[in-house]
Amino acid sequence: MPSQKPNPTPRPKLSPKLSRTAALGLLVGAVLAARPAQGAPFDKAVIEPLADELSGSRIKREVEFISRHHRMRGSRGYRTVAEHIANELRHAGLKRVEIIELKADGRIFYGTQRSRPPWDADRAELWEIRTARGGGTQRVRLASWAEMPLVLAQDSESAEVTADLIDVGEGTSPADYAGKEVRGKIVLVGAQPEAVSKLAVEKLGAAGIISYAQNQRTAWWKKNRTLIRWGHLDTFAAVPTFAFMVSLQRANEFRRRLSGGERIRLRASVAAGKHPGSYQITTGVIPGADRALRGQEIVFSCHLDHPRPGANDNASGCATILEVARTMSRLIARKRLPPPARTIRFVWPPEIEGTLALLVARPDLTRRMRAAIHLDMVGGGPATRAVFHVTRGPASLPSFVHDVAATVARFVNQQSDEYAGTGVAAWPMVDPAGGATALQAEIVPFTPSTARARSASRPSISTTGPIATSTPTSIRWPTSTPPSWSGPASSPPRRGTCCRAWAPPTPAGCGTRWRASRCAAPPR
Ligand SMILES: [Zn+2]
């Protein structure tokens, strides 16, 4: 534990979530990279310079930059951010900074995984063509890639299509299409476009897809009907097509109109496609100082890809390990921290496939890796109802590393809780731009739930099979979106009314705003 200071001087303040995460990761890294005999992990000589240097506001600014770019694998937006991070690392004094380029052309394999070529989009718009009052047509724009890239499913291909919309339910089973002629039409489906395209497009000749798939299933699945979720097509589909993603609200309106016999005419214009390129992985190191140990590496990882904005997933993890790198490098340069015994490496790869490609293509890096600290979705806050997890790895890979991570998490919890409860703590870890709520990280075992959260990330790769590395992971999971309504809470709904058509009232009411309409059938 840090020595208690009789008269604590004001500390530079860190943002309440991200900087605590950074502190947590940094402390774990400092311990793992140190000489074994260096001492207790919470030595004041280590914590004080970290508290002086770490900046939650810096992390937030980096999140703002990263989240302005649509960061699909190998895309122009991804490269912009990868180069930005490399520049920041050089500026911070890291060594051996580079962007590792691994060919991705759809033919080369990394292990058992076929590389997927980069995908870029220039334009995508979806219009409805209606009959105007008094005759003629009226065009209404329903979706625009320029405004929200998420409306276009990943791996969509260029198309210029004007066609009728037809509702085929989920769209994954031949029964969904029974008695329906979809050839030349745009199918409205509840499943992911990838699960539909082979049947609807390849086999039955649909002209394109509109999907209201709700992405991953959690307790809050389908709760917010105004959101547009991430969608994707089969990268290697025999027949190229396009798919637009729409909200449940939009889909329900389409379905209501179609079931009433209305004809819906749509115009889709897409300029997008795949092209040969590479996976780009930004990396840099803080060299180890111990001759016997510097060949070993402690790795900080995240994943840099994802649709714009992707602020929590995963600009947050990427910006946080960047701040860890900067802080550690600066403090070592100023001799406020000793250099680590082992080398500390930082990597920013695309999720799963980019990590696997790196580990397969660069066995030299894999061999040197002794432990990894992985950050994915470490932003958010109470409004997202997500729990900050510090997860252990599987029991098949026992390691003291997880105990180090748990000990540091408890320390950060305790300090932030003390500060939240009393206004005083030796290491409060708050930022002028942030709040004062306690972090309350949960230290959780490797369970089906945490395994699932980790499965979308690097640890599922780095902790299994021949690449067995202990990888404590920080993630806010499960995640939810806050209720979209707001307003006075003084008038709770009467029994038998609904907050929203899909949300039955609870004993506590309907959140902060309600609408006393009769319950309707829940949307699909
Ligand atoms: Zn993620």
Coordinates of C-alpha atoms and ligand atoms in Angstrom, one line a residue:
M1 CA 0.0 0.0 0.0
P2 CA 1.2 3.6 -0.5
S3 CA 2.4 5.4 2.5
Q4 CA -0.3 7.7 3.8
K5 CA 0.6 11.3 3.5
P6 CA -0.2 13.5 6.5
N7 CA -1.0 16.5 4.3
P8 CA -1.9 15.3 0.9
T9 CA -1.0 17.8 -1.8
P10 CA -3.4 18.2 -4.6
R11 CA -2.7 15.7 -7.4
P12 CA -3.1 16.1 -11.0
K13 CA -6.6 14.8 -11.6
L14 CA -7.5 12.0 -14.0
S15 CA -10.8 11.3 -15.6
P16 CA -13.0 9.0 -13.5
K17 CA -13.1 6.0 -15.8
L18 CA -10.4 6.0 -18.4
S19 CA -7.6 7.3 -16.3
R20 CA -8.4 4.8 -13.5
T21 CA -8.3 2.1 -16.2
A22 CA -5.0 3.5 -17.4
A23 CA -3.7 3.5 -13.8
L24 CA -4.9 0.0 -13.4
G25 CA -3.2 -1.2 -16.6
L26 CA -0.1 0.8 -16.0
L27 CA 0.4 -0.6 -12.5
V28 CA -0.1 -4.1 -13.7
G29 CA 2.4 -3.5 -16.5
A30 CA 4.9 -1.9 -14.1
V31 CA 4.8 -4.9 -11.8
L32 CA 5.0 -7.5 -14.6
A33 CA 7.9 -5.8 -16.3
A34 CA 9.9 -5.2 -13.2
R35 CA 12.7 -7.2 -11.8
P36 CA 11.3 -9.8 -9.5
A37 CA 13.0 -8.3 -6.4
Q38 CA 11.9 -4.8 -7.1
G39 CA 9.4 -4.7 -4.3
A40 CA 5.8 -4.3 -3.6
P41 CA 3.5 -3.3 -6.5
F42 CA 2.2 -0.3 -4.6
D43 CA 5.4 1.4 -3.7
K44 CA 4.9 5.1 -3.4
A45 CA 8.0 5.6 -5.6
V46 CA 6.0 4.1 -8.4
I47 CA 2.5 5.4 -7.8
E48 CA 3.4 9.1 -7.1
P49 CA 5.0 9.7 -10.6
L50 CA 2.2 7.9 -12.3
A51 CA -0.4 10.0 -10.5
D52 CA 1.5 13.1 -11.4
E53 CA 1.7 12.2 -15.1
L54 CA -1.4 10.2 -16.2
S55 CA -4.1 12.3 -17.7
G56 CA -7.7 11.3 -18.2
S57 CA -8.3 14.4 -20.3
R58 CA -5.6 13.3 -22.7
I59 CA -7.2 9.9 -23.1
K60 CA -10.6 11.6 -23.8
R61 CA -9.0 13.8 -26.5
E62 CA -7.5 10.7 -28.2
V63 CA -10.9 9.0 -28.0
E64 CA -12.4 12.0 -29.7
F65 CA -9.8 11.8 -32.5
I66 CA -10.1 8.0 -33.0
S67 CA -13.8 8.0 -33.0
R68 CA -14.1 10.5 -35.8
H69 CA -12.9 7.8 -38.2
H70 CA -14.6 4.7 -39.7
R71 CA -12.0 2.2 -38.8
M72 CA -12.8 -0.9 -40.8
R73 CA -9.9 -3.4 -41.3
G74 CA -7.4 -2.0 -43.8
S75 CA -9.5 1.0 -44.7
R76 CA -8.5 4.6 -45.2
G77 CA -10.0 5.5 -41.9
Y78 CA -8.1 2.7 -40.1
R79 CA -4.8 3.8 -41.7
T80 CA -5.3 7.4 -40.7
V81 CA -5.7 6.4 -37.0
A82 CA -2.9 3.8 -37.2
E83 CA -0.5 6.5 -38.5
H84 CA -1.6 8.9 -35.9
I85 CA -0.9 6.5 -33.1
A86 CA 2.6 5.8 -34.6
N87 CA 3.3 9.5 -34.6
E88 CA 2.2 9.9 -31.0
L89 CA 4.4 7.0 -30.0
R90 CA 7.5 8.5 -31.7
H91 CA 6.7 11.9 -30.1
A92 CA 6.5 10.2 -26.7
G93 CA 9.9 8.6 -27.2
L94 CA 9.0 5.0 -27.7
K95 CA 11.4 2.8 -29.6
R96 CA 11.1 0.6 -32.6
V97 CA 7.8 2.3 -33.6
E98 CA 6.4 0.8 -36.8
I99 CA 3.3 -0.1 -38.6
I100 CA 3.5 -3.8 -39.4
E101 CA 1.9 -4.5 -42.7
L102 CA 0.6 -8.0 -43.2
K103 CA -0.8 -8.8 -46.7
A104 CA -4.5 -9.3 -46.8
D105 CA -5.8 -10.2 -50.3
G106 CA -8.4 -12.9 -49.7
R107 CA -5.9 -15.7 -50.7
I108 CA -3.2 -15.7 -48.1
F109 CA -3.9 -17.7 -44.9
Y110 CA -2.7 -16.9 -41.4
G111 CA -2.9 -20.2 -39.6
T112 CA -6.4 -21.5 -40.4
Q113 CA -7.7 -18.0 -41.1
R114 CA -8.1 -16.7 -44.6
S115 CA -7.1 -13.1 -44.9
R116 CA -9.9 -10.7 -45.7
P117 CA -9.1 -7.8 -48.1
P118 CA -9.6 -4.3 -46.9
W119 CA -13.0 -2.7 -47.5
D120 CA -13.7 1.0 -48.1
A121 CA -16.9 2.9 -48.9
D122 CA -17.2 6.2 -50.8
R123 CA -20.9 6.7 -50.8
A124 CA -24.1 4.9 -49.8
E125 CA -27.6 6.3 -49.8
L126 CA -31.0 4.7 -49.4
W127 CA -34.0 6.6 -50.7
E128 CA -37.7 5.9 -50.7
I129 CA -39.6 6.9 -53.8
R130 CA -43.1 7.9 -52.9
T131 CA -46.0 9.1 -54.9
A132 CA -46.5 12.7 -54.1
R133 CA -49.8 14.3 -53.4
G134 CA -51.3 15.5 -56.6
G135 CA -49.2 13.1 -58.7
G136 CA -45.5 12.7 -59.5
T137 CA -42.9 11.3 -57.2
Q138 CA -41.2 12.4 -54.0
R139 CA -37.8 11.2 -52.8
V140 CA -37.1 10.7 -49.1
R141 CA -33.6 9.9 -48.0
L142 CA -33.7 7.1 -45.4
A143 CA -30.0 6.5 -44.8
S144 CA -26.7 8.2 -45.7
W145 CA -23.2 6.7 -45.3
A146 CA -21.8 10.2 -45.1
E147 CA -23.9 11.0 -42.1
M148 CA -23.7 7.6 -40.4
P149 CA -21.4 4.9 -41.8
L150 CA -23.0 2.3 -39.7
V151 CA -26.0 2.3 -42.1
L152 CA -24.0 0.3 -44.7
A153 CA -23.2 -3.3 -43.8
Q154 CA -19.5 -4.1 -43.9
D155 CA -18.4 -5.8 -47.2
S156 CA -21.2 -4.3 -49.2
E157 CA -20.4 -3.9 -52.9
S158 CA -21.3 -1.1 -55.3
A159 CA -24.8 -1.1 -56.7
E160 CA -27.4 1.2 -58.3
V161 CA -30.8 -0.4 -57.6
T162 CA -34.4 0.7 -57.7
A163 CA -36.7 -2.0 -56.4
D164 CA -39.7 -2.9 -54.3
L165 CA -39.2 -3.9 -50.6
I166 CA -40.5 -7.3 -49.5
D167 CA -40.7 -8.6 -45.9
V168 CA -39.3 -12.1 -45.4
G169 CA -39.1 -12.3 -41.6
E170 CA -35.7 -13.4 -40.4
G171 CA -34.8 -14.4 -43.9
T172 CA -32.6 -17.3 -42.9
S173 CA -34.9 -20.2 -43.7
P174 CA -36.5 -21.3 -47.0
A175 CA -39.9 -21.2 -45.2
D176 CA -39.4 -17.4 -44.8
Y177 CA -39.6 -17.1 -48.6
A178 CA -42.6 -19.5 -49.1
G179 CA -45.1 -18.0 -51.5
K180 CA -43.0 -14.8 -52.0
E181 CA -41.3 -13.7 -55.1
V182 CA -38.1 -11.9 -54.1
R183 CA -36.2 -11.9 -57.4
G184 CA -35.2 -8.3 -58.3
K185 CA -36.6 -7.0 -55.0
I186 CA -34.9 -5.7 -51.8
V187 CA -35.6 -8.1 -48.9
L188 CA -36.3 -6.8 -45.4
V189 CA -34.8 -9.2 -42.9
G190 CA -34.4 -9.6 -39.1
A191 CA -31.1 -11.6 -39.4
Q192 CA -27.6 -10.4 -40.1
P193 CA -27.1 -9.8 -43.9
E194 CA -24.4 -12.4 -43.9
A195 CA -26.8 -15.1 -42.7
V196 CA -29.3 -14.2 -45.4
S197 CA -27.4 -13.4 -48.6
K198 CA -26.7 -16.9 -49.8
L199 CA -30.3 -17.8 -49.8
A200 CA -31.9 -14.5 -50.7
V201 CA -29.4 -13.1 -53.2
E202 CA -27.4 -16.1 -54.5
K203 CA -30.3 -18.6 -54.7
L204 CA -33.4 -16.5 -55.1
G205 CA -32.1 -13.5 -56.9
A206 CA -32.9 -10.7 -54.5
A207 CA -31.4 -7.3 -55.5
G208 CA -30.2 -6.3 -52.0
I209 CA -30.9 -6.5 -48.3
I210 CA -32.2 -4.3 -45.6
S211 CA -31.6 -5.7 -42.1
Y212 CA -32.7 -4.7 -38.6
A213 CA -30.5 -7.3 -36.9
Q214 CA -29.9 -6.4 -33.3
N215 CA -26.3 -7.6 -33.0
Q216 CA -25.2 -9.4 -29.9
R217 CA -27.9 -10.8 -27.5
T218 CA -27.8 -9.4 -24.0
A219 CA -30.4 -8.7 -21.4
W220 CA -31.0 -5.4 -23.2
W221 CA -31.2 -6.8 -26.6
K222 CA -33.9 -5.0 -28.7
K223 CA -34.6 -2.6 -25.9
N224 CA -33.7 0.5 -27.8
R225 CA -35.6 0.5 -31.0
T226 CA -34.1 3.7 -32.4
L227 CA -30.5 2.4 -32.7
I228 CA -28.9 1.2 -35.9
R229 CA -26.7 -1.8 -35.3
W230 CA -23.5 -3.0 -36.9
G231 CA -24.1 -5.4 -39.8
H232 CA -21.9 -7.4 -42.1
L233 CA -22.0 -9.5 -45.2
D234 CA -20.0 -12.6 -46.1
T235 CA -16.6 -11.3 -47.3
F236 CA -16.2 -14.2 -49.7
A237 CA -19.7 -14.4 -51.0
A238 CA -20.0 -15.7 -54.6
V239 CA -22.5 -13.1 -55.6
P240 CA -21.6 -9.6 -54.4
T241 CA -24.5 -7.5 -52.9
F242 CA -25.2 -4.7 -50.6
A243 CA -27.1 -4.3 -47.3
F244 CA -28.4 -1.4 -45.4
M245 CA -28.9 -1.5 -41.6
V246 CA -32.1 0.1 -40.2
S247 CA -33.4 0.6 -36.7
L248 CA -36.2 -1.6 -35.3
Q249 CA -38.4 1.5 -35.4
R250 CA -37.8 1.9 -39.1
A251 CA -38.3 -1.8 -39.7
N252 CA -41.5 -2.0 -37.8
E253 CA -42.9 0.9 -39.8
F254 CA -41.9 -0.8 -43.0
R255 CA -43.5 -4.1 -41.9
R256 CA -46.7 -2.3 -40.8
R257 CA -47.0 -0.6 -44.2
L258 CA -46.2 -3.8 -46.1
S259 CA -48.6 -5.9 -44.2
G260 CA -51.3 -3.3 -44.9
G261 CA -50.8 -3.9 -48.6
E262 CA -48.8 -0.8 -49.3
R263 CA -46.0 -0.9 -52.0
I264 CA -42.7 0.5 -50.8
R265 CA -40.3 1.5 -53.6
L266 CA -36.6 2.1 -52.7
R267 CA -33.6 3.4 -54.4
A268 CA -30.2 2.2 -53.2
S269 CA -27.0 3.8 -54.4
V270 CA -23.7 2.3 -53.1
A271 CA -20.1 2.9 -54.1
A272 CA -18.1 0.6 -51.9
G273 CA -16.0 -2.6 -52.2
K274 CA -13.0 -4.7 -51.2
H275 CA -9.5 -4.3 -52.6
P276 CA -6.1 -6.0 -51.9
G277 CA -4.2 -4.4 -49.1
S278 CA -2.9 -5.3 -45.7
Y279 CA -3.7 -5.6 -42.0
Q280 CA -1.9 -2.7 -40.3
I281 CA -0.7 -3.1 -36.7
T282 CA 0.9 -0.2 -35.0
T283 CA 3.5 -1.1 -32.4
G284 CA 6.3 0.3 -30.4
V285 CA 8.3 -0.6 -27.3
I286 CA 9.8 0.6 -24.1
P287 CA 13.1 -1.4 -24.1
G288 CA 13.9 -3.5 -21.1
A289 CA 17.1 -2.6 -19.2
D290 CA 18.0 -6.0 -17.8
R291 CA 20.3 -7.9 -20.2
A292 CA 19.0 -11.3 -19.1
L293 CA 15.3 -10.3 -19.2
R294 CA 14.9 -7.7 -21.9
G295 CA 14.3 -10.4 -24.5
Q296 CA 11.0 -11.0 -22.8
E297 CA 8.0 -8.8 -23.5
I298 CA 5.0 -7.7 -21.5
V299 CA 2.3 -6.7 -24.1
F300 CA -0.4 -4.1 -23.9
S301 CA -3.1 -4.7 -26.5
C302 CA -6.5 -3.5 -27.7
H303 CA -8.2 -3.5 -31.1
L304 CA -8.1 -0.5 -33.2
D305 CA -10.8 -1.3 -35.8
H306 CA -14.6 -0.8 -35.6
P307 CA -17.2 1.4 -37.2
R308 CA -17.4 5.1 -36.5
P309 CA -17.8 6.3 -33.8
G310 CA -16.9 3.2 -31.8
A311 CA -15.9 5.4 -28.9
N312 CA -16.2 2.8 -26.2
D313 CA -15.6 -0.1 -28.6
N314 CA -12.7 0.4 -28.8
A315 CA -11.3 3.9 -29.1
S316 CA -11.4 3.8 -25.3
G317 CA -9.0 0.9 -24.9
C318 CA -6.7 2.2 -27.7
A319 CA -6.5 5.7 -26.3
T320 CA -5.9 4.3 -22.8
I321 CA -2.9 2.1 -23.7
L322 CA -1.5 5.0 -25.7
E323 CA -1.6 7.1 -22.5
V324 CA 0.0 4.3 -20.6
A325 CA 2.8 4.2 -23.2
R326 CA 3.3 8.0 -23.2
T327 CA 3.2 8.2 -19.4
M328 CA 5.7 5.4 -18.8
S329 CA 8.1 6.6 -21.5
R330 CA 8.1 10.2 -20.3
L331 CA 8.6 9.2 -16.6
I332 CA 11.5 6.9 -17.6
A333 CA 13.1 9.7 -19.7
R334 CA 12.9 12.1 -16.7
K335 CA 14.2 9.4 -14.4
R336 CA 11.2 9.5 -12.3
L337 CA 10.7 5.8 -13.0
P338 CA 13.4 3.2 -13.6
P339 CA 13.4 1.5 -16.9
P340 CA 11.6 -1.8 -16.8
A341 CA 13.7 -5.0 -16.7
R342 CA 11.6 -6.6 -19.4
T343 CA 10.6 -4.9 -22.6
I344 CA 7.1 -3.5 -22.7
R345 CA 5.4 -3.7 -26.1
F346 CA 2.2 -1.9 -27.2
V347 CA 0.1 -3.2 -30.1
W348 CA -2.9 -1.7 -31.9
P349 CA -4.2 -4.5 -34.3
P350 CA -7.6 -5.1 -35.9
E351 CA -9.7 -7.3 -33.7
I352 CA -9.3 -11.1 -33.8
E353 CA -8.1 -11.5 -37.4
G354 CA -5.5 -8.9 -37.2
T355 CA -4.2 -10.3 -33.9
L356 CA -4.2 -13.8 -35.2
A357 CA -2.4 -12.7 -38.3
L358 CA 0.3 -10.9 -36.2
L359 CA 0.8 -13.9 -33.9
V360 CA 1.2 -16.2 -36.9
A361 CA 3.2 -14.0 -39.1
R362 CA 5.6 -12.8 -36.4
P363 CA 6.6 -15.8 -34.3
D364 CA 9.5 -13.8 -33.0
L365 CA 7.0 -11.5 -31.2
T366 CA 4.9 -14.4 -30.0
R367 CA 8.0 -16.2 -28.5
R368 CA 9.0 -13.2 -26.5
M369 CA 5.5 -12.5 -25.1
R370 CA 5.3 -13.4 -21.4
A371 CA 2.0 -11.8 -20.5
A372 CA -0.5 -9.5 -22.1
I373 CA -2.9 -6.9 -20.7
H374 CA -5.8 -6.4 -22.9
L375 CA -8.2 -3.4 -22.9
D376 CA -11.5 -3.5 -24.8
M377 CA -14.4 -1.1 -24.0
V378 CA -13.0 0.5 -20.9
G379 CA -15.0 3.8 -21.2
G380 CA -18.7 4.2 -20.6
G381 CA -20.2 4.9 -17.2
P382 CA -23.3 4.5 -15.1
A383 CA -25.6 5.5 -18.0
T384 CA -24.5 2.5 -20.0
R385 CA -25.3 0.2 -17.1
A386 CA -22.2 -1.8 -17.9
V387 CA -20.0 -3.4 -15.3
F388 CA -16.2 -2.8 -15.5
H389 CA -14.8 -6.3 -15.4
V390 CA -11.2 -7.3 -14.7
T391 CA -11.4 -10.9 -15.9
R392 CA -9.1 -13.8 -15.2
G393 CA -8.0 -16.2 -17.9
P394 CA -9.1 -19.8 -18.1
A395 CA -8.1 -22.3 -15.3
S396 CA -6.2 -24.2 -18.0
L397 CA -3.7 -21.5 -18.0
P398 CA -3.0 -20.7 -14.4
S399 CA -0.8 -17.7 -13.7
F400 CA 0.0 -15.2 -10.9
V401 CA -0.6 -12.5 -13.5
H402 CA -4.3 -12.6 -12.8
D403 CA -3.7 -12.1 -9.1
V404 CA -1.5 -9.0 -9.9
A405 CA -4.3 -7.6 -12.0
A406 CA -6.9 -8.3 -9.2
T407 CA -4.7 -6.8 -6.5
V408 CA -4.3 -3.6 -8.6
A409 CA -8.0 -3.4 -9.4
R410 CA -8.8 -3.7 -5.7
F411 CA -6.4 -0.9 -4.9
V412 CA -7.9 1.4 -7.5
N413 CA -11.4 0.5 -6.3
Q414 CA -10.5 1.3 -2.7
Q415 CA -8.8 4.6 -3.5
S416 CA -11.6 5.8 -5.8
D417 CA -14.2 4.6 -3.3
E418 CA -12.6 6.4 -0.4
Y419 CA -12.5 9.6 -2.4
A420 CA -16.1 9.2 -3.6
G421 CA -17.3 8.6 0.0
T422 CA -15.2 11.1 1.9
G423 CA -13.7 13.5 -0.5
V424 CA -10.2 12.5 0.6
A425 CA -7.9 9.7 -0.6
A426 CA -4.2 9.4 -0.9
W427 CA -4.6 8.6 -4.6
P428 CA -8.1 9.8 -5.6
M429 CA -7.5 9.4 -9.4
V430 CA -10.0 11.9 -10.6
D431 CA -9.9 14.5 -13.4
P432 CA -11.2 18.1 -13.5
A433 CA -13.1 17.2 -16.6
G434 CA -14.7 14.1 -15.1
G435 CA -16.9 13.1 -12.2
A436 CA -16.2 11.7 -8.8
T437 CA -18.0 8.4 -8.8
A438 CA -16.0 5.4 -7.7
L439 CA -14.7 3.0 -10.3
Q440 CA -16.1 -0.2 -8.7
A441 CA -14.3 -2.6 -11.0
E442 CA -15.4 -6.2 -10.5
I443 CA -12.8 -9.0 -10.5
V444 CA -14.4 -11.9 -12.2
P445 CA -13.4 -15.4 -13.0
F446 CA -13.4 -17.0 -16.5
T447 CA -17.1 -17.8 -16.9
P448 CA -19.4 -18.3 -19.9
S449 CA -20.3 -14.7 -19.7
T450 CA -16.8 -13.3 -19.4
A451 CA -15.6 -15.9 -21.9
R452 CA -18.1 -14.5 -24.4
A453 CA -17.0 -11.0 -23.8
R454 CA -13.4 -12.0 -24.2
S455 CA -14.2 -14.2 -27.2
A456 CA -14.6 -11.1 -29.4
S457 CA -11.2 -9.9 -28.5
R458 CA -7.6 -10.9 -28.5
P459 CA -7.4 -13.1 -25.3
S460 CA -9.4 -15.9 -26.9
I461 CA -6.6 -16.1 -29.4
S462 CA -3.6 -15.4 -27.2
T463 CA -4.7 -17.7 -24.3
T464 CA -5.6 -20.7 -26.3
G465 CA -3.9 -23.2 -28.5
P466 CA -0.1 -23.0 -29.0
I467 CA -0.1 -19.3 -28.2
A468 CA -0.8 -19.6 -24.5
T469 CA -0.2 -16.3 -22.8
S470 CA -1.8 -15.1 -19.6
T471 CA -4.0 -12.2 -20.5
P472 CA -6.0 -10.3 -17.8
T473 CA -8.7 -8.4 -19.7
S474 CA -10.5 -5.2 -18.8
I475 CA -13.9 -4.8 -20.4
R476 CA -17.2 -3.1 -19.6
W477 CA -19.7 -5.9 -20.2
P478 CA -22.5 -6.5 -20.7
T479 CA -23.3 -3.1 -22.2
S480 CA -26.5 -1.3 -22.8
T481 CA -27.6 1.9 -24.2
P482 CA -29.4 4.3 -21.8
P483 CA -33.1 4.9 -22.2
S484 CA -33.8 7.4 -24.9
W485 CA -36.6 9.1 -23.1
S486 CA -36.2 12.0 -20.8
G487 CA -38.5 14.3 -18.9
P488 CA -40.4 14.6 -15.7
A489 CA -40.6 11.6 -13.5
S490 CA -43.3 13.0 -11.3
S491 CA -46.2 11.3 -13.0
P492 CA -45.6 7.6 -13.0
P493 CA -47.8 5.6 -15.3
R494 CA -51.0 4.0 -14.2
R495 CA -51.3 0.2 -14.1
G496 CA -52.2 -1.2 -17.5
T497 CA -50.3 1.5 -19.4
C498 CA -47.0 1.2 -21.1
C499 CA -44.0 3.4 -20.9
R500 CA -43.4 2.6 -24.5
A501 CA -45.2 0.0 -26.6
W502 CA -42.4 -2.5 -26.0
A503 CA -41.6 -1.6 -22.4
P504 CA -44.1 -2.7 -19.7
P505 CA -44.1 -0.4 -16.6
T506 CA -42.1 -1.5 -13.6
P507 CA -43.0 -0.9 -10.0
A508 CA -40.6 2.1 -10.2
G509 CA -42.3 3.5 -13.2
C510 CA -41.0 4.0 -16.7
G511 CA -37.8 5.8 -16.1
T512 CA -38.2 9.5 -16.5
R513 CA -40.8 9.9 -19.2
W514 CA -43.7 7.8 -20.1
R515 CA -46.6 7.6 -22.5
A516 CA -49.9 6.3 -21.3
S517 CA -50.7 4.3 -24.4
R518 CA -52.2 0.8 -24.3
C519 CA -49.7 -2.1 -24.6
A520 CA -49.1 -3.2 -28.1
A521 CA -47.5 -6.4 -29.1
P522 CA -43.7 -6.2 -28.6
P523 CA -41.8 -5.6 -31.8
R524 CA -39.8 -8.4 -33.3
Ligands
ZN1 ZN -14.2 -4.6 -28.7

